[in-house]
């Protein structure tokens, strides 16, 4: 079983919204698609699955041209593409075994072959001995395993995953993610994974496409995109601070934040604007000798490179402690909970932040 090359140019018009995007996945490649809610991820997958008609563009799968607006359109059943979403959509009156066998029978497999394959796939997804159970007798994670087995058993040319882990708890999602990784690798299935979770992109995909407002804002190898985020959304997904500023006179600056030219070599000559990217854990924080912003400004000495005054806007719980949000510019700082308590941090408290130039990477704006 090996997937086919997917080549797509999509244009879909909706009242107040236009999806205009290109996507290519090589045979056996897994591409992640990320973007905020309403960016057009589900619409894109709907086009690929044949559920949404193109207003312009094309969909090619291997040697077949499935769609070309406005005349050519291939029905979902004839595309060789399977869509797996958040809901398993199993037949409630059929057992797990029968659900998998049904998909095979629809695709022309003889009854004995379909039942033998269903047994094999139940074993592959870790449900050996549970084939007689109906969906109502299975947990959400087990139902998703059956849905995945049913999808892969038919040997589609491409698999579409529309946030299939969103409705699962963290532990179950991790298990299914591992299963997906193993099966996509074993079957060399071409797959498009729409997700909100960077862990899905990192663990499943080789390339990442970022979709915002119906347009592709960044695309490339997963590591490269997450390391050099081109937008605030991508930076948030990657868990990085991204502050846009001006490059001039051998330094980068944005309001009170000034950085020396440590990253100057990383930006092309003549760059006027660039984003400073750095980890929240790389930012140092301390209280200043005043409880009000006006008082803090009165005590401010001449600013030093990599240090600036800021105000705390809110505190958030993280698995490792506390994330402190500050403004202006908007910067996140990660620190242990006991350290946050020791500093007496709260919304409105003025603080001094600092970041070493070696911890900052400058990313030119498009």
Short mmCIF file of C-alpha atoms in Angstrom, two decimals:
data_model
loop_
_atom_site.label_atom_id
_atom_site.label_comp_id
_atom_site.label_asym_id
_atom_site.label_seq_id
_atom_site.Cartn_x
_atom_site.Cartn_y
_atom_site.Cartn_z
CA UNK A 1 0.00 0.00 0.00
CA UNK A 2 1.50 3.34 -1.07
CA UNK A 3 -0.23 6.67 -1.42
CA UNK A 4 -0.29 8.85 -4.54
CA UNK A 5 1.03 12.35 -5.15
CA UNK A 6 -1.54 15.03 -4.34
CA UNK A 7 -1.39 18.33 -6.25
CA UNK A 8 -4.00 20.94 -5.37
CA UNK A 9 -4.87 24.51 -6.30
CA UNK A 10 -8.02 25.57 -4.47
CA UNK A 11 -10.22 28.62 -4.75
CA UNK A 12 -13.58 28.62 -2.95
CA UNK A 13 -15.79 31.68 -2.51
CA UNK A 14 -18.12 32.11 0.47
CA UNK A 15 -19.94 35.22 1.70
CA UNK A 16 -17.24 37.25 3.46
CA UNK A 17 -14.58 34.57 2.96
CA UNK A 18 -12.32 33.26 0.20
CA UNK A 19 -10.08 30.22 0.38
CA UNK A 20 -7.17 30.54 -2.04
CA UNK A 21 -4.43 28.00 -1.41
CA UNK A 22 -2.00 25.59 -3.05
CA UNK A 23 -0.87 22.30 -1.55
CA UNK A 24 1.34 19.47 -2.73
CA UNK A 25 2.09 16.18 -0.99
CA UNK A 26 4.43 13.62 -2.51
CA UNK A 27 3.54 9.95 -2.61
CA UNK A 28 3.70 8.61 0.95
CA UNK A 29 4.26 12.08 2.44
CA UNK A 30 2.37 13.45 5.46
CA UNK A 31 1.64 17.19 5.40
CA UNK A 32 0.18 19.01 8.41
CA UNK A 33 -2.16 21.97 7.90
CA UNK A 34 -2.46 24.37 10.82
CA UNK A 35 -4.38 27.59 11.27
CA UNK A 36 -6.76 29.37 13.62
CA UNK A 37 -10.47 28.55 13.66
CA UNK A 38 -12.12 29.81 10.49
CA UNK A 39 -8.87 29.80 8.50
CA UNK A 40 -10.26 27.36 5.93
CA UNK A 41 -8.69 24.04 7.00
CA UNK A 42 -11.95 22.05 6.94
CA UNK A 43 -13.00 23.70 3.67
CA UNK A 44 -9.69 22.65 2.12
CA UNK A 45 -10.17 19.05 3.25
CA UNK A 46 -13.79 19.18 2.07
CA UNK A 47 -12.58 20.08 -1.43
CA UNK A 48 -10.10 17.20 -1.42
CA UNK A 49 -12.79 14.78 -0.24
CA UNK A 50 -15.24 15.96 -2.92
CA UNK A 51 -17.67 17.46 -0.40
CA UNK A 52 -17.04 21.08 -1.46
CA UNK A 53 -17.04 22.24 -5.09
CA UNK A 54 -14.22 24.38 -6.48
CA UNK A 55 -14.90 27.85 -7.85
CA UNK A 56 -11.48 27.76 -9.48
CA UNK A 57 -8.43 25.50 -9.50
CA UNK A 58 -7.79 21.77 -9.68
CA UNK A 59 -7.28 18.60 -7.63
CA UNK A 60 -4.90 15.96 -9.01
CA UNK A 61 -4.20 12.60 -7.36
CA UNK A 62 -1.42 10.65 -9.00
CA UNK A 63 -2.19 10.47 -12.72
CA UNK A 64 -5.86 11.32 -12.21
CA UNK A 65 -7.36 14.78 -12.41
CA UNK A 66 -10.26 14.59 -9.97
CA UNK A 67 -11.50 18.17 -10.21
CA UNK A 68 -11.04 21.13 -12.50
CA UNK A 69 -13.37 24.07 -12.13
CA UNK A 70 -15.91 24.65 -13.41
CA UNK A 71 -16.64 21.45 -15.38
CA UNK A 72 -14.88 18.45 -13.89
CA UNK A 73 -15.84 17.03 -10.49
CA UNK A 74 -15.37 13.49 -9.17
CA UNK A 75 -17.81 12.11 -6.60
CA UNK A 76 -16.47 11.28 -3.10
CA UNK A 77 -16.96 7.53 -3.66
CA UNK A 78 -14.81 7.52 -6.82
CA UNK A 79 -11.87 9.63 -5.57
CA UNK A 80 -9.80 7.08 -3.67
CA UNK A 81 -9.60 9.53 -0.77
CA UNK A 82 -10.85 8.85 2.76
CA UNK A 83 -11.73 11.59 5.27
CA UNK A 84 -11.49 10.85 9.01
CA UNK A 85 -12.79 13.56 11.32
CA UNK A 86 -13.32 14.18 15.03
CA UNK A 87 -16.32 11.84 15.09
CA UNK A 88 -15.63 8.18 14.18
CA UNK A 89 -19.03 7.91 12.42
CA UNK A 90 -19.25 4.15 12.90
CA UNK A 91 -22.44 2.27 12.08
CA UNK A 92 -24.04 1.83 15.54
CA UNK A 93 -25.83 -1.42 14.62
CA UNK A 94 -22.64 -3.13 13.40
CA UNK A 95 -19.82 -4.58 15.47
CA UNK A 96 -16.27 -3.22 15.24
CA UNK A 97 -15.36 -6.16 13.00
CA UNK A 98 -18.40 -5.62 10.78
CA UNK A 99 -17.69 -1.86 10.48
CA UNK A 100 -14.24 -2.59 9.07
CA UNK A 101 -15.44 -5.41 6.83
CA UNK A 102 -18.24 -3.22 5.46
CA UNK A 103 -15.75 -0.72 4.06
CA UNK A 104 -13.84 -3.52 2.35
CA UNK A 105 -16.99 -5.06 0.92
CA UNK A 106 -18.07 -1.69 -0.52
CA UNK A 107 -14.71 -1.55 -2.32
CA UNK A 108 -15.29 -4.95 -3.91
CA UNK A 109 -13.59 -7.40 -1.56
CA UNK A 110 -15.09 -10.89 -1.34
CA UNK A 111 -16.77 -11.69 1.97
CA UNK A 112 -14.10 -14.14 3.26
CA UNK A 113 -11.32 -11.70 2.30
CA UNK A 114 -13.11 -8.78 3.94
CA UNK A 115 -13.56 -10.64 7.22
CA UNK A 116 -9.96 -11.87 7.24
CA UNK A 117 -8.71 -8.33 6.58
CA UNK A 118 -10.96 -6.94 9.32
CA UNK A 119 -9.42 -9.37 11.82
CA UNK A 120 -5.94 -8.32 10.71
CA UNK A 121 -6.72 -4.63 11.13
CA UNK A 122 -8.30 -5.11 14.54
CA UNK A 123 -4.99 -6.63 15.60
CA UNK A 124 -2.98 -3.82 14.00
CA UNK A 125 -4.90 -1.12 15.90
CA UNK A 126 -4.72 -2.94 19.23
CA UNK A 127 -8.31 -4.21 19.39
CA UNK A 128 -7.70 -7.92 18.93
CA UNK A 129 -10.51 -9.85 20.67
CA UNK A 130 -12.87 -6.85 20.72
CA UNK A 131 -14.30 -7.21 17.23
CA UNK A 132 -17.73 -8.38 18.44
CA UNK A 133 -18.37 -5.16 20.38
CA UNK A 134 -20.63 -2.49 18.98
CA UNK A 135 -19.57 1.19 19.07
CA UNK A 136 -21.67 1.86 22.17
CA UNK A 137 -19.58 -0.73 24.01
CA UNK A 138 -16.29 0.96 23.06
CA UNK A 139 -14.56 4.01 24.50
CA UNK A 140 -14.01 7.11 22.37
CA UNK A 141 -10.41 6.13 21.75
CA UNK A 142 -11.39 2.60 20.77
CA UNK A 143 -14.02 3.90 18.36
CA UNK A 144 -11.39 6.13 16.73
CA UNK A 145 -9.13 3.09 16.35
CA UNK A 146 -11.91 1.24 14.54
CA UNK A 147 -12.53 4.26 12.31
CA UNK A 148 -8.83 4.44 11.46
CA UNK A 149 -8.73 0.71 10.69
CA UNK A 150 -11.78 1.03 8.45
CA UNK A 151 -10.16 3.94 6.61
CA UNK A 152 -6.76 2.30 6.05
CA UNK A 153 -8.11 -1.16 5.28
CA UNK A 154 -9.53 0.06 1.95
CA UNK A 155 -6.03 1.16 0.78
CA UNK A 156 -7.00 4.72 -0.21
CA UNK A 157 -4.64 6.77 -2.36
CA UNK A 158 -4.77 9.54 0.25
CA UNK A 159 -6.02 9.92 3.81
CA UNK A 160 -7.43 13.17 5.20
CA UNK A 161 -7.40 13.66 8.97
CA UNK A 162 -9.53 16.58 10.17
CA UNK A 163 -8.48 17.08 13.81
CA UNK A 164 -9.23 13.43 14.70
CA UNK A 165 -7.75 13.75 18.22
CA UNK A 166 -9.55 16.90 19.38
CA UNK A 167 -12.38 15.16 21.24
CA UNK A 168 -10.09 12.70 23.05
CA UNK A 169 -8.46 13.12 26.45
CA UNK A 170 -4.71 13.80 26.48
CA UNK A 171 -3.62 10.23 27.28
CA UNK A 172 -5.91 8.63 24.71
CA UNK A 173 -4.91 11.23 22.10
CA UNK A 174 -1.24 10.39 22.68
CA UNK A 175 -1.99 6.69 22.16
CA UNK A 176 -3.91 7.31 18.92
CA UNK A 177 -1.19 9.71 17.73
CA UNK A 178 1.38 6.96 18.20
CA UNK A 179 -0.85 4.52 16.34
CA UNK A 180 -1.29 6.99 13.48
CA UNK A 181 2.46 7.49 13.24
CA UNK A 182 3.11 3.76 13.09
CA UNK A 183 0.40 2.99 10.54
CA UNK A 184 1.12 5.95 8.25
CA UNK A 185 4.78 4.96 8.24
CA UNK A 186 4.03 1.26 7.68
CA UNK A 187 1.54 1.84 4.86
CA UNK A 188 3.40 4.80 3.27
CA UNK A 189 0.06 6.53 3.01
CA UNK A 190 -0.16 10.03 1.57
CA UNK A 191 -1.94 12.03 4.29
CA UNK A 192 -3.07 15.57 5.04
CA UNK A 193 -3.51 16.28 8.76
CA UNK A 194 -5.50 19.36 9.76
CA UNK A 195 -4.76 20.18 13.40
CA UNK A 196 -4.48 22.87 16.08
CA UNK A 197 -1.78 20.95 17.93
CA UNK A 198 1.93 21.37 17.17
CA UNK A 199 2.53 17.90 18.65
CA UNK A 200 0.50 16.40 15.79
CA UNK A 201 2.61 18.25 13.23
CA UNK A 202 5.90 17.30 14.89
CA UNK A 203 5.05 13.63 15.44
CA UNK A 204 3.18 12.87 12.21
CA UNK A 205 4.26 15.21 9.42
CA UNK A 206 7.38 16.08 7.47
CA UNK A 207 6.04 19.37 6.11
CA UNK A 208 3.79 22.04 7.58
CA UNK A 209 1.45 24.46 5.82
CA UNK A 210 0.02 27.38 7.81
CA UNK A 211 -3.36 28.66 6.66
CA UNK A 212 -4.70 32.00 7.92
CA UNK A 213 -7.67 33.92 6.59
CA UNK A 214 -7.99 31.53 3.67
CA UNK A 215 -4.39 31.99 2.49
CA UNK A 216 -1.13 30.16 3.02
CA UNK A 217 1.08 32.36 5.20
CA UNK A 218 3.98 29.92 5.60
CA UNK A 219 5.02 26.49 4.36
CA UNK A 220 8.07 24.29 4.68
CA UNK A 221 9.66 21.57 6.75
CA UNK A 222 7.96 21.30 10.15
CA UNK A 223 11.13 22.14 12.07
CA UNK A 224 11.93 25.17 9.88
CA UNK A 225 8.44 26.67 10.12
CA UNK A 226 8.23 26.25 13.90
CA UNK A 227 11.77 27.56 14.41
CA UNK A 228 11.22 30.69 12.29
CA UNK A 229 7.51 31.56 12.62
CA UNK A 230 6.28 34.02 10.04
CA UNK A 231 3.16 35.16 11.93
CA UNK A 232 1.94 35.59 15.50
CA UNK A 233 -0.25 32.51 15.12
CA UNK A 234 2.67 30.30 14.12
CA UNK A 235 4.80 31.73 16.93
CA UNK A 236 2.06 30.91 19.44
CA UNK A 237 1.82 27.37 18.10
CA UNK A 238 5.60 26.98 18.38
CA UNK A 239 5.58 28.39 21.92
CA UNK A 240 7.80 31.33 20.99
CA UNK A 241 7.76 35.08 21.44
CA UNK A 242 7.65 36.98 18.16
CA UNK A 243 8.05 40.76 18.22
CA UNK A 244 8.16 42.76 14.99
CA UNK A 245 10.60 45.67 14.91
CA UNK A 246 12.84 47.81 12.72
CA UNK A 247 16.42 47.04 11.74
CA UNK A 248 18.68 50.09 11.44
CA UNK A 249 22.17 51.22 12.38
CA UNK A 250 23.33 47.75 13.36
CA UNK A 251 20.54 47.10 15.83
CA UNK A 252 16.92 45.96 16.06
CA UNK A 253 14.33 47.89 18.06
CA UNK A 254 10.67 47.96 18.95
CA UNK A 255 9.65 50.70 21.37
CA UNK A 256 11.60 50.22 24.60
CA UNK A 257 13.09 46.91 23.45
CA UNK A 258 16.47 47.29 21.75
CA UNK A 259 18.66 44.38 20.67
CA UNK A 260 22.25 44.45 19.49
CA UNK A 261 23.12 43.06 16.10
CA UNK A 262 23.66 39.44 17.21
CA UNK A 263 21.22 38.28 14.56
CA UNK A 264 22.25 40.82 11.93
CA UNK A 265 24.07 38.17 9.92
CA UNK A 266 20.84 36.15 9.73
CA UNK A 267 18.92 38.88 7.90
CA UNK A 268 19.67 39.86 4.30
CA UNK A 269 21.36 43.19 3.64
CA UNK A 270 18.85 46.00 3.31
CA UNK A 271 16.25 44.38 5.57
CA UNK A 272 14.09 47.10 7.12
CA UNK A 273 11.73 45.04 9.27
CA UNK A 274 12.32 41.75 11.08
CA UNK A 275 10.73 39.71 13.84
CA UNK A 276 12.78 38.98 16.95
CA UNK A 277 12.03 35.39 17.98
CA UNK A 278 12.94 33.99 21.40
CA UNK A 279 11.70 31.45 23.91
CA UNK A 280 9.65 32.50 26.97
CA UNK A 281 12.06 30.48 29.11
CA UNK A 282 14.97 32.63 27.86
CA UNK A 283 13.48 35.83 29.29
CA UNK A 284 14.63 37.01 32.72
CA UNK A 285 12.21 38.92 34.93
CA UNK A 286 12.50 40.96 38.12
CA UNK A 287 10.48 43.50 40.07
CA UNK A 288 11.42 47.15 39.90
CA UNK A 289 11.54 49.45 42.92
CA UNK A 290 8.06 50.87 42.34
CA UNK A 291 4.50 49.55 42.43
CA UNK A 292 3.10 51.81 39.72
CA UNK A 293 3.98 52.28 36.08
CA UNK A 294 4.59 56.01 36.54
CA UNK A 295 6.88 55.30 39.46
CA UNK A 296 8.77 52.70 37.46
CA UNK A 297 9.34 55.15 34.62
CA UNK A 298 10.75 57.73 37.07
CA UNK A 299 13.28 55.18 38.32
CA UNK A 300 14.26 54.07 34.80
CA UNK A 301 17.91 54.54 33.95
CA UNK A 302 19.09 54.75 30.37
CA UNK A 303 17.94 51.59 28.64
CA UNK A 304 20.48 48.86 28.02
CA UNK A 305 20.42 46.52 25.07
CA UNK A 306 18.25 43.52 25.76
CA UNK A 307 16.50 45.04 28.81
CA UNK A 308 13.21 46.89 29.03
CA UNK A 309 10.38 47.85 31.36
CA UNK A 310 7.01 46.13 30.96
CA UNK A 311 3.72 45.66 32.77
CA UNK A 312 2.25 42.31 33.72
CA UNK A 313 -1.10 41.76 31.97
CA UNK A 314 -2.00 38.28 33.21
CA UNK A 315 -0.63 35.03 34.60
CA UNK A 316 -1.37 31.58 33.14
CA UNK A 317 -0.82 28.10 34.54
CA UNK A 318 1.54 25.86 32.55
CA UNK A 319 2.63 22.25 33.17
CA UNK A 320 6.03 23.56 34.28
CA UNK A 321 4.91 26.55 36.35
CA UNK A 322 3.62 29.99 35.37
CA UNK A 323 3.58 31.94 32.12
CA UNK A 324 3.64 35.69 32.70
CA UNK A 325 2.15 37.81 29.92
CA UNK A 326 3.51 41.35 29.61
CA UNK A 327 3.04 44.43 27.41
CA UNK A 328 4.20 46.54 25.51
CA UNK A 329 5.49 44.82 23.41
CA UNK A 330 3.57 41.64 24.16
CA UNK A 331 6.08 39.13 25.56
CA UNK A 332 5.59 35.89 27.51
CA UNK A 333 7.92 34.80 30.31
CA UNK A 334 8.04 31.26 31.72
CA UNK A 335 9.19 30.68 35.28
CA UNK A 336 8.56 28.29 38.20
CA UNK A 337 5.44 28.95 40.26
CA UNK A 338 7.43 29.57 43.45
CA UNK A 339 9.52 32.21 41.67
CA UNK A 340 6.36 33.99 40.49
CA UNK A 341 5.06 33.96 44.07
CA UNK A 342 8.39 35.23 45.39
CA UNK A 343 8.27 38.18 42.98
CA UNK A 344 4.66 38.95 43.91
CA UNK A 345 3.60 39.15 40.28
CA UNK A 346 0.07 40.24 39.45
CA UNK A 347 -1.68 42.14 36.63
CA UNK A 348 -0.49 45.76 36.50
CA UNK A 349 2.80 45.15 38.31
CA UNK A 350 5.77 46.81 36.55
CA UNK A 351 8.74 44.51 35.87
CA UNK A 352 12.08 44.60 34.15
CA UNK A 353 12.67 42.00 31.43
CA UNK A 354 15.90 40.97 29.81
CA UNK A 355 16.96 38.59 27.06
CA UNK A 356 20.49 37.77 25.94
CA UNK A 357 21.23 38.49 22.32
CA UNK A 358 22.46 34.92 21.81
CA UNK A 359 18.91 33.74 22.65
CA UNK A 360 17.33 35.89 19.93
CA UNK A 361 16.90 35.02 16.27
CA UNK A 362 15.91 37.69 13.73
CA UNK A 363 13.47 36.56 11.04
CA UNK A 364 12.99 38.94 8.06
CA UNK A 365 9.39 39.83 7.27
CA UNK A 366 8.10 38.77 3.85
#
